[in-house]
Short mmCIF file of C-alpha atoms in Angstrom, two decimals:
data_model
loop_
_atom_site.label_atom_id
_atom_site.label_comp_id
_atom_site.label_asym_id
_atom_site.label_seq_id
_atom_site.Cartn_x
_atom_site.Cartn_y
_atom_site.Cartn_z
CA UNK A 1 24.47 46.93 -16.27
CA UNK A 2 22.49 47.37 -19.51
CA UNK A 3 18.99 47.37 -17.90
CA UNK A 4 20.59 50.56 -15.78
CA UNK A 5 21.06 52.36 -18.50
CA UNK A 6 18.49 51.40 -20.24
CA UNK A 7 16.77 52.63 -17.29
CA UNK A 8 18.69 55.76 -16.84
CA UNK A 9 17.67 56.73 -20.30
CA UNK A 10 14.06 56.87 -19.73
CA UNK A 11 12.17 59.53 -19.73
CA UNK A 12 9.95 60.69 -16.38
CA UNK A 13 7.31 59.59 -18.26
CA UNK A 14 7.93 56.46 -18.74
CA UNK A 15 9.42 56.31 -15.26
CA UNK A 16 6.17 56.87 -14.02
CA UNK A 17 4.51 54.37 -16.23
CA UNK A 18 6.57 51.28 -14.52
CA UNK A 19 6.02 52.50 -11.53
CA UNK A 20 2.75 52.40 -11.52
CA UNK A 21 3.12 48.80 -13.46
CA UNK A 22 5.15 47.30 -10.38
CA UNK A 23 2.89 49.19 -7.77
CA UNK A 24 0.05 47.14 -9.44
CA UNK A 25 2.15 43.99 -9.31
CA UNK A 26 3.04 44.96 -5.68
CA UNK A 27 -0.92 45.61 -4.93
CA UNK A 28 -2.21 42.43 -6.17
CA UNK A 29 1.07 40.92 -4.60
CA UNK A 30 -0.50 41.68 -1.11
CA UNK A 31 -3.61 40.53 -2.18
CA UNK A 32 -2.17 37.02 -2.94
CA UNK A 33 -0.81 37.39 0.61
CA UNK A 34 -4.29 37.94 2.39
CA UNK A 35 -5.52 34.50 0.02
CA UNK A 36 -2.29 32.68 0.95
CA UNK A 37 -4.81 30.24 2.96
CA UNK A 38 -6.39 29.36 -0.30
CA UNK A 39 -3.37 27.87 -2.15
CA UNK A 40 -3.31 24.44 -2.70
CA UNK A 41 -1.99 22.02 -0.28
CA UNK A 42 -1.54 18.05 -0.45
CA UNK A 43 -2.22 17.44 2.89
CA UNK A 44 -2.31 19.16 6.72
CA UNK A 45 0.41 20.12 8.63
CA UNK A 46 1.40 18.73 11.70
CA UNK A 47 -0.02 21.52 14.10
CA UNK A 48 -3.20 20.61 12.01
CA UNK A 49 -3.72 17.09 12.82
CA UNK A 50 -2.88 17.88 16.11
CA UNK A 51 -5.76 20.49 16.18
CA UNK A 52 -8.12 18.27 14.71
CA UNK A 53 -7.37 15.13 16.56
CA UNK A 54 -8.60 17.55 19.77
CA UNK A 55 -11.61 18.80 17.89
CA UNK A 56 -14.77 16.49 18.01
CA UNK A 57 -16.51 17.73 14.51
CA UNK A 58 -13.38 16.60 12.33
CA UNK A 59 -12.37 13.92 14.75
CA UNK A 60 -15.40 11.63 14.11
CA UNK A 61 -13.72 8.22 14.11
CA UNK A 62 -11.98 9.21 17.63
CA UNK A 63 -8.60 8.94 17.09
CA UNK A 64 -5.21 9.20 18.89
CA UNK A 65 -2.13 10.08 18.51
CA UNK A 66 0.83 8.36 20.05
CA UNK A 67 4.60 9.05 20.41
CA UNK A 68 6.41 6.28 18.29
CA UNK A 69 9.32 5.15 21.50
CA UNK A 70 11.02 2.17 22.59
CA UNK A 71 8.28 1.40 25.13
CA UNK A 72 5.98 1.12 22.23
CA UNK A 73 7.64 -0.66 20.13
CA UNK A 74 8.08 -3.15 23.08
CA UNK A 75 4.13 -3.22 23.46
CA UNK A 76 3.31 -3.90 20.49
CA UNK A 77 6.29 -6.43 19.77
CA UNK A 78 4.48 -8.53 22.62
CA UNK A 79 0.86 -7.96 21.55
CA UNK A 80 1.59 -9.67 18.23
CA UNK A 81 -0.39 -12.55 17.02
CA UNK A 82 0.57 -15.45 18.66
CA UNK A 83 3.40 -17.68 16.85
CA UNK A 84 3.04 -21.57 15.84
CA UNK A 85 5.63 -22.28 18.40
CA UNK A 86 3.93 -20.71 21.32
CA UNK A 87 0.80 -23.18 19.82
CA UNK A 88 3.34 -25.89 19.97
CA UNK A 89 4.10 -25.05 23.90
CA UNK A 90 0.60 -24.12 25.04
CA UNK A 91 -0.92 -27.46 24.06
CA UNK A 92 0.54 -30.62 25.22
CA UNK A 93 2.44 -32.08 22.20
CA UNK A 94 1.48 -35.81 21.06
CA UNK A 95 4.15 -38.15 21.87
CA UNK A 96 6.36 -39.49 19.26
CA UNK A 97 4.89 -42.28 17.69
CA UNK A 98 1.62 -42.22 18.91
CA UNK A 99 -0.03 -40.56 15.58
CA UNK A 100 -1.43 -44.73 15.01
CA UNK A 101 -3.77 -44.60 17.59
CA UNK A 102 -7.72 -45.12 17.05
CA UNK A 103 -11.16 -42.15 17.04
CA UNK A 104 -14.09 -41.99 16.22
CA UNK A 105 -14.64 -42.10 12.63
CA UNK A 106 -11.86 -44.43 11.24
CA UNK A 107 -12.46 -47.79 9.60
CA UNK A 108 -10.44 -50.35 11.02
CA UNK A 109 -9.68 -53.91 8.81
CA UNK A 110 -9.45 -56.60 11.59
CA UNK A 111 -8.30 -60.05 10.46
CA UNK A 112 -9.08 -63.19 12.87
CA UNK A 113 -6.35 -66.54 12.67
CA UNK A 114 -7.84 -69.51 14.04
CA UNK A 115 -7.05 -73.19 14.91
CA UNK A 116 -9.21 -76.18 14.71
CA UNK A 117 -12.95 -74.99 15.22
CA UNK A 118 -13.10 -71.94 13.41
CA UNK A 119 -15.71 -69.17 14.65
CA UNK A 120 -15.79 -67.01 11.68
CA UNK A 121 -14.45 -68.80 8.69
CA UNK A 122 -16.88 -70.98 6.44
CA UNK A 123 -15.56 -74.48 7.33
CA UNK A 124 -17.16 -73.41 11.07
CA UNK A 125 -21.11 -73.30 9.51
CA UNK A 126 -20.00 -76.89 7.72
CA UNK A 127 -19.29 -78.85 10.83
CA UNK A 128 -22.50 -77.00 12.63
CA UNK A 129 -24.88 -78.49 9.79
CA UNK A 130 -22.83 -81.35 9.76
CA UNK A 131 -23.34 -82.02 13.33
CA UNK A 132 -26.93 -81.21 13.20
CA UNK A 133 -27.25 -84.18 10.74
CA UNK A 134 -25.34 -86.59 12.83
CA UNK A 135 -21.94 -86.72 10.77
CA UNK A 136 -19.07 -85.54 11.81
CA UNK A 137 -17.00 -83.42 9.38
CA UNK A 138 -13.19 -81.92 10.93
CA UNK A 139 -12.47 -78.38 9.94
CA UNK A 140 -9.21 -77.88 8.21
CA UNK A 141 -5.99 -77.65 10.61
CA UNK A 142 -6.08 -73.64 10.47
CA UNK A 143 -8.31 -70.64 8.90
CA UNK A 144 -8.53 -66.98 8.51
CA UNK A 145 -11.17 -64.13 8.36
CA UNK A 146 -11.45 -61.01 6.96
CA UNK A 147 -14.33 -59.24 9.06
CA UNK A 148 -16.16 -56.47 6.96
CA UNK A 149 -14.49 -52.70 7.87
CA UNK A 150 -15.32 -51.92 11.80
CA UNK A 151 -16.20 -48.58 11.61
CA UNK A 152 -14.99 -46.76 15.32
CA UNK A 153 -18.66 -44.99 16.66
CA UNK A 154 -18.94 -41.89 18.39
CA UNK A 155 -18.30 -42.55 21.06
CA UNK A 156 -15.27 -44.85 20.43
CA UNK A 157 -16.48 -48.16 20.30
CA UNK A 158 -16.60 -51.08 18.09
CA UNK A 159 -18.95 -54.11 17.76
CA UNK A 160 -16.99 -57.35 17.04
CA UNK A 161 -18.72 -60.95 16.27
CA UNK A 162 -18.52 -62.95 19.29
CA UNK A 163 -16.51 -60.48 21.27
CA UNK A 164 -19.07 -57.95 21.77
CA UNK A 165 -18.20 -53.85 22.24
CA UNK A 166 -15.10 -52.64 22.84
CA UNK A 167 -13.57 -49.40 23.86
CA UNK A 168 -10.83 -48.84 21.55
CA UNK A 169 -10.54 -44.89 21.57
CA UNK A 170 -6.84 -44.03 22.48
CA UNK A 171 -5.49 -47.49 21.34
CA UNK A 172 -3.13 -48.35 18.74
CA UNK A 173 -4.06 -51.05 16.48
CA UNK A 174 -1.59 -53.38 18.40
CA UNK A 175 -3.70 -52.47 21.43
CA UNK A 176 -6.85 -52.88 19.64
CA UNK A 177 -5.92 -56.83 18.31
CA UNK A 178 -5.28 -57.73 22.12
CA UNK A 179 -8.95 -56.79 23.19
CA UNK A 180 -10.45 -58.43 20.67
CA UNK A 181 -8.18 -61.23 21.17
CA UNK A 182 -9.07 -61.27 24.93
CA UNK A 183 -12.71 -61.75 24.50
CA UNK A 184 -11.84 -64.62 21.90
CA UNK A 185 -9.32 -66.85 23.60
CA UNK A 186 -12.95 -68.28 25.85
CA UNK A 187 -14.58 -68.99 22.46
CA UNK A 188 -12.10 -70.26 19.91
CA UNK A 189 -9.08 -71.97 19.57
CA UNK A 190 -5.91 -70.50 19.59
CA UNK A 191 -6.68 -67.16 17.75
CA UNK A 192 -4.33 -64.56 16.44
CA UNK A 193 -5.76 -60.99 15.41
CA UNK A 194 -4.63 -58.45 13.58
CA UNK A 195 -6.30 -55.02 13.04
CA UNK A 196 -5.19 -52.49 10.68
CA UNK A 197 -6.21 -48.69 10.35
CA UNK A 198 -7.74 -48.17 7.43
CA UNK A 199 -9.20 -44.54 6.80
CA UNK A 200 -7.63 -42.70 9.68
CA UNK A 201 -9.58 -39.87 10.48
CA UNK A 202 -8.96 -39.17 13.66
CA UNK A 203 -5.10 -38.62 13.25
CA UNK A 204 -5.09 -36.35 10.44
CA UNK A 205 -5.26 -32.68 9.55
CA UNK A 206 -6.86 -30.52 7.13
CA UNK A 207 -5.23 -28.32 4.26
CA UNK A 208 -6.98 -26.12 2.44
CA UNK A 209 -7.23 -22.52 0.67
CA UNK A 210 -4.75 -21.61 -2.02
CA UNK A 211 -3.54 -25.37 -2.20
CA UNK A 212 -3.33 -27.51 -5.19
CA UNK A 213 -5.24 -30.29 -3.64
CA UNK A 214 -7.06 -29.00 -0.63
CA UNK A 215 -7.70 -32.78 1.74
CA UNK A 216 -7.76 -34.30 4.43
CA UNK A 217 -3.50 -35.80 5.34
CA UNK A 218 -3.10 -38.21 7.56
CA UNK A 219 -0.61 -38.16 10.12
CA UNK A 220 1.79 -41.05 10.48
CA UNK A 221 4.10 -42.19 13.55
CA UNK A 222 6.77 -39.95 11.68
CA UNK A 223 4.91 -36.65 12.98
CA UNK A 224 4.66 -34.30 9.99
CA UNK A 225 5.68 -30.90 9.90
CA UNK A 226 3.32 -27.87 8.70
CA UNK A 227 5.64 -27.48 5.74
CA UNK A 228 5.41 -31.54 4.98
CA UNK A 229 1.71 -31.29 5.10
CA UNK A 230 1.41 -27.95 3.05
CA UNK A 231 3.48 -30.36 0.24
CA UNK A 232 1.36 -33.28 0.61
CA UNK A 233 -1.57 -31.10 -0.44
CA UNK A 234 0.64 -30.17 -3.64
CA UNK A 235 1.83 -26.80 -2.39
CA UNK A 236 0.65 -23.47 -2.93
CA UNK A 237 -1.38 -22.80 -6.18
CA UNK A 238 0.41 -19.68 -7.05
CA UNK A 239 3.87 -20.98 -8.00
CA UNK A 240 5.31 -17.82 -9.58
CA UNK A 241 4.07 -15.78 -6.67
CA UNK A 242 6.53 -14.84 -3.79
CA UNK A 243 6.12 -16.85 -0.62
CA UNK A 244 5.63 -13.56 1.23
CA UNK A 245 2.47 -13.38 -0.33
CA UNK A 246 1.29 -16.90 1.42
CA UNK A 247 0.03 -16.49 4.60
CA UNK A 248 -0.80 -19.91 7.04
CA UNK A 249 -3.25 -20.16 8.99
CA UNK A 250 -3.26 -22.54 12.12
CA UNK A 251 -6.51 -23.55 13.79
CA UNK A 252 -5.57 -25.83 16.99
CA UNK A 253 -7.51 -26.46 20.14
CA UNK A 254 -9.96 -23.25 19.66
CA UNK A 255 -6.40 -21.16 19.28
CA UNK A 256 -5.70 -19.21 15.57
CA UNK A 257 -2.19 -18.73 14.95
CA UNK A 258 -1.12 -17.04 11.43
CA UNK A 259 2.30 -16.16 9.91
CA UNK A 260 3.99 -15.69 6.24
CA UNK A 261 4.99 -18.92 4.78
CA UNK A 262 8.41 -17.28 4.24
CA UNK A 263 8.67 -17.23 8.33
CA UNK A 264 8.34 -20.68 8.20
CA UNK A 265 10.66 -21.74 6.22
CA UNK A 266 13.63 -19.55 7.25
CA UNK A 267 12.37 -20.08 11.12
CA UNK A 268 13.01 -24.24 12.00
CA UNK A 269 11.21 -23.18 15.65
CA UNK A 270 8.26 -22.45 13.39
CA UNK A 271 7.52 -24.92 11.33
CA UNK A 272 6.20 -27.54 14.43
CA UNK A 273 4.66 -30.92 14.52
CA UNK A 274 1.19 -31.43 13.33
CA UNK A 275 -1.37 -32.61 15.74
CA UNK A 276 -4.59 -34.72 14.93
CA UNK A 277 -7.45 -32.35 14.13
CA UNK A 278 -5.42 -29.33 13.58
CA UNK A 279 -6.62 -27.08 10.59
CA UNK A 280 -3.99 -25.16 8.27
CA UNK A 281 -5.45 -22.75 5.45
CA UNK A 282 -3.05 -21.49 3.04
CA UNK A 283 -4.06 -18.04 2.33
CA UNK A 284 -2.93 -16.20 -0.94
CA UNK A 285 -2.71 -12.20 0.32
CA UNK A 286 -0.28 -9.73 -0.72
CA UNK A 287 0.53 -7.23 1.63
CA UNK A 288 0.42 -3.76 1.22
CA UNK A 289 1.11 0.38 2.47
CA UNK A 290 0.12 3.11 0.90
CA UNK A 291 2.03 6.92 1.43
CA UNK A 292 0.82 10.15 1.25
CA UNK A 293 1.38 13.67 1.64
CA UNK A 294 5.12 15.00 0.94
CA UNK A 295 6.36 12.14 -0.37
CA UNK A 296 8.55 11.50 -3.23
CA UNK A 297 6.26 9.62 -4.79
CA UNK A 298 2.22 8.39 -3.24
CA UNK A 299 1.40 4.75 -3.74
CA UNK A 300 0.10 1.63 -2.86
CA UNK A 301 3.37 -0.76 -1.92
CA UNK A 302 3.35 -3.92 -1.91
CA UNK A 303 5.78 -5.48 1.41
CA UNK A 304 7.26 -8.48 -0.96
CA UNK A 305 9.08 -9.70 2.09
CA UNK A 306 8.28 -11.16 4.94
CA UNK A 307 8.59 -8.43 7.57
CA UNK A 308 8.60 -4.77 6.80
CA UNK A 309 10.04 -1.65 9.21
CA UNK A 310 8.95 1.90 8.82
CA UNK A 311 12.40 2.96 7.72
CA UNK A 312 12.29 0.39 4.82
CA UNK A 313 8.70 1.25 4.15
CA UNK A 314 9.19 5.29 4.08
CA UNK A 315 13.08 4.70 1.83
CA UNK A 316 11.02 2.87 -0.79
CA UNK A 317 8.77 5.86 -1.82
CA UNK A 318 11.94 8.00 -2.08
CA UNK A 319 11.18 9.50 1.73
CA UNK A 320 10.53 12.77 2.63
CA UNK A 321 11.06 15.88 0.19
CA UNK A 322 13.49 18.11 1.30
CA UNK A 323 11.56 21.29 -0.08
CA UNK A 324 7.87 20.55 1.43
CA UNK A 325 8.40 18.06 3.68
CA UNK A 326 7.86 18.54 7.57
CA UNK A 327 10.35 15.20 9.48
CA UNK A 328 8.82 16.68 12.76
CA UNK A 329 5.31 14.82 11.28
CA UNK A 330 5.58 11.40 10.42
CA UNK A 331 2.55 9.52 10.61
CA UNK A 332 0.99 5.91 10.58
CA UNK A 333 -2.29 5.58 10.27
CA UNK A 334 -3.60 1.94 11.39
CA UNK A 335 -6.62 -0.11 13.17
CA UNK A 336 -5.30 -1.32 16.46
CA UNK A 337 -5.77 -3.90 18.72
CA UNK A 338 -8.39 -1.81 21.34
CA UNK A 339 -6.52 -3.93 24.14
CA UNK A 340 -3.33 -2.53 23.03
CA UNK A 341 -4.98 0.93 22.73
CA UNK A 342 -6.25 0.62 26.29
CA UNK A 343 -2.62 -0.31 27.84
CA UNK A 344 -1.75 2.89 26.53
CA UNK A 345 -4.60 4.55 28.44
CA UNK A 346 -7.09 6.08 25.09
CA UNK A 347 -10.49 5.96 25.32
CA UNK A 348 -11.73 2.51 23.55
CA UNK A 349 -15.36 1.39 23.07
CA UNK A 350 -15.54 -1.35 25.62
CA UNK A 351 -17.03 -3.64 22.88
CA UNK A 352 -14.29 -2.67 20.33
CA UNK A 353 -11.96 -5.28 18.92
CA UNK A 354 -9.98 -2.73 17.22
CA UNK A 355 -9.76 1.17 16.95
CA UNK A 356 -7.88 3.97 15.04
CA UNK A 357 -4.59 5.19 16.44
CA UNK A 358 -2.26 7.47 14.96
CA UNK A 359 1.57 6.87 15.87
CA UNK A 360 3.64 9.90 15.33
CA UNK A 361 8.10 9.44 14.44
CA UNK A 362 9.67 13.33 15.01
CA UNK A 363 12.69 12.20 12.12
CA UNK A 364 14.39 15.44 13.49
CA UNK A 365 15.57 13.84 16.59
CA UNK A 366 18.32 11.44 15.46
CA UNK A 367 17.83 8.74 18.05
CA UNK A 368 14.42 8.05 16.48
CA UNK A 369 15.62 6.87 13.06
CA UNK A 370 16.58 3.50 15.40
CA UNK A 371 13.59 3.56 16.72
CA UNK A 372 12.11 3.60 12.41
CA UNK A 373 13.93 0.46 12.35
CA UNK A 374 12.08 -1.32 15.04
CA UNK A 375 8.82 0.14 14.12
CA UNK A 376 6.79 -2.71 12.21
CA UNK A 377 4.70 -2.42 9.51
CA UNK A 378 1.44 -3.39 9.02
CA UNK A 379 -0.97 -4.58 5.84
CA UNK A 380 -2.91 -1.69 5.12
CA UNK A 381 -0.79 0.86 7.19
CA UNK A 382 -0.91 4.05 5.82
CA UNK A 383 2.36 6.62 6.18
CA UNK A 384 1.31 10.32 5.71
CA UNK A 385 4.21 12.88 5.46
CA UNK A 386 2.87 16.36 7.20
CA UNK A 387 3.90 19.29 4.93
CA UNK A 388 6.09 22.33 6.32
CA UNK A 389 3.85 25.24 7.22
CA UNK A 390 6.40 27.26 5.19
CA UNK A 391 5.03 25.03 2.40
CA UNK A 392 2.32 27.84 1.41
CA UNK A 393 4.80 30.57 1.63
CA UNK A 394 7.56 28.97 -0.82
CA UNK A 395 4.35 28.14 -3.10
CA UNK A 396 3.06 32.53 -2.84
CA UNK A 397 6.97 33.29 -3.56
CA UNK A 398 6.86 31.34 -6.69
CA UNK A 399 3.55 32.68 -7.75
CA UNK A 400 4.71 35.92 -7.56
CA UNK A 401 8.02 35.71 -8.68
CA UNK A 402 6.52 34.51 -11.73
CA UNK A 403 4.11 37.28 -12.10
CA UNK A 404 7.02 39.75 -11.62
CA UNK A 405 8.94 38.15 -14.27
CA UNK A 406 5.76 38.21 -16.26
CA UNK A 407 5.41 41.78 -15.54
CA UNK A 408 8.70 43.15 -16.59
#
């Protein structure tokens, strides 16, 4: 009411003055308008990704973009990396108790027990000199020997003294001591054997990586676990670190199998039977998405658990804003699997492992924040939040709201 009269009060001349002050405002006003393209933006809008994924000069890298849906999530749910269980059922699992049996490389400790003549003790070269001389010395009633470590070859064999080269890949030590003992019973009296495995290489498994005491553990008849073996190499190195952060690595028959420590130990099914020459690396990598565009906030985040969906991932950065924000235009950006990409009929190098695809979540259709929670994330995903197309014009209002304020 006071800025009418005060307005009522003045003078044509000064009338005429603000007019011409607002019609400036209002000119330059309209220029704004014909610049609005040149505001700044933080990122494209959906109809512009769109546009550019279907132009070849800014689409360089060739990507797609894809309709997040159930049928997805389903393909990608079953082109996952393959779990230590499905390890555990493709190969055909050592039988319980059989972890004592003898390959190449391990030092066996055979011990011989004979009666009367003795072949390998020391009273045996006495009565041979003895004899040669024409006296006649008697051995003591009963001797043992302690042959020097038998070392298994190659190609599985050993060479013992008098019972010449046996086969004993496959065998348990029991096994072993009765084919030794077999080539003996013709050329001494009475003997007992008794072989023990020494350094067992061939039933054991590498740990290494971020382990306290990266080795070789060898397996017993008990049939350790990948946790018991991760523990026998002193655990992880990084004690105050989450056990998200630890990924294992399986290496088994040519096959690679990897999943978060965490996994396996909430997941019995997971944590499976080591077999001889299986490889685990414990691998120290924290996982992490980044956000852009209209976000509440842009960052690199770290997953800290063991498996991440895209609802959980977008909540943490505050989700879209309400003011700039487009929920039509919710993007991942990620390096798939090409055979994954190919199922879903894009164009893939034919010698590409992996290629960039851009999945797409339209948060305006209710049904789809389910389908948020079945989405997985990825390390090194990146979420990009399209802004509104009416971004630009809220941005020109405020410019020249101010500008009238400033004016007057």
């Amino acid at each position: 009411m006071t800025k009418f009269c005060f307005l009522k009060d003045m003078g044509p001349v000064q009338h005429r003055a603000l007019s011409r002050k607002r019609l400036a405002v209002m000119g330059g006003a309209l220029m704004f308008l014909a610049g609005c393209n040149a505001l700044p933006n933080s990122g494209p809008t959906e109809s512009q990704i769109n546009h550019a994924q279907q132009n070849p000069k800014k689409n360089a890298v060739g990507y797609g973009i894809v309709q997040i849906s159930l049928d997805l999530i389903t393909l990608l749910d079953s082109e996952g990396p393959p779990s230590f269980s499905s390890l555990d059922a493709d190969n055909v699992p050592v039988a319980p108790g059989k972890n004592d049996t003898v390959g190449p490389g391990d030092i066996l400790q055979v011990s011989i027990y004979e009666v009367g003549s003795s072949l390998f003790s020391a009273s045996s070269a006495t009565m041979l000199a003895s004899s040669a001389s024409g006296t006649n010395t008697l051995p003591s009633s009963a001797s043992s020997s302690t042959l020097p470590p038998v070392v298994v070859d190659g190609s599985g064999n050993i060479l013992v003294p008098f019972a010449g080269q046996i086969h004993v890949t496959g065998m348990t030590a029991h096994q072993v001591a009765d084919a030794i003992l077999a080539r003996l019973k013709q050329k001494s009296q009475s003997p007992q054997v008794l072989v023990r495995i020494a350094s067992d290489i061939a039933n054991s498994v590498m740990v290494y990586g971020g382990v306290r005491m990266p080795s070789r553990i060898p397996l017993t008849p008990n049939r350790e676990h990948i946790l018991d073996v991760i523990a026998l190499a002193g655990g992880v190195d990084h004690t105050t670190q989450a056990d998200e952060d630890y990924m294992i690595r399986l290496v088994r028959n040519g096959h690679i199998a990897e999943m978060p420590l965490k996994v396996i130990e909430n997941e019995p099914a997971q944590n499976i039977a080591m077999q001889p020459g299986d490889r685990v690396q414990v691998i120290y990598h924290p996982r992490t998405f980044s956000v852009f565009g209209a976000s509440g906030k842009i960052t690199q985040t770290r997953f800290s658990m063991p498996t991440l969906t895209m609802a959980e991932a977008v909540a943490r950065v505050g989700g879209p804003v309400e003011s700039r924000a487009d929920p039509n235009g919710i993007y991942v950006f990620r390096y798939e699997n090409a055979d994954v990409l190919r199922r879903l009929g894009l164009p893939v190098d034919e010698k590409a492992s992996v290629a960039p695809v851009v999945y797409q979540l339209d948060m305006m259709n209710p049904s789809n924040y389910f389908l948020a929670q079945k989405f997985m994330m990825r390390d090194k995903d990146l979420i990009y939040i399209a802004n509104a197309s009416s971004n630009r014009f809220y941005k020109f209002f405020g410019l020249i709201t101010t500008v009238i304020s400033t004016a007057e």
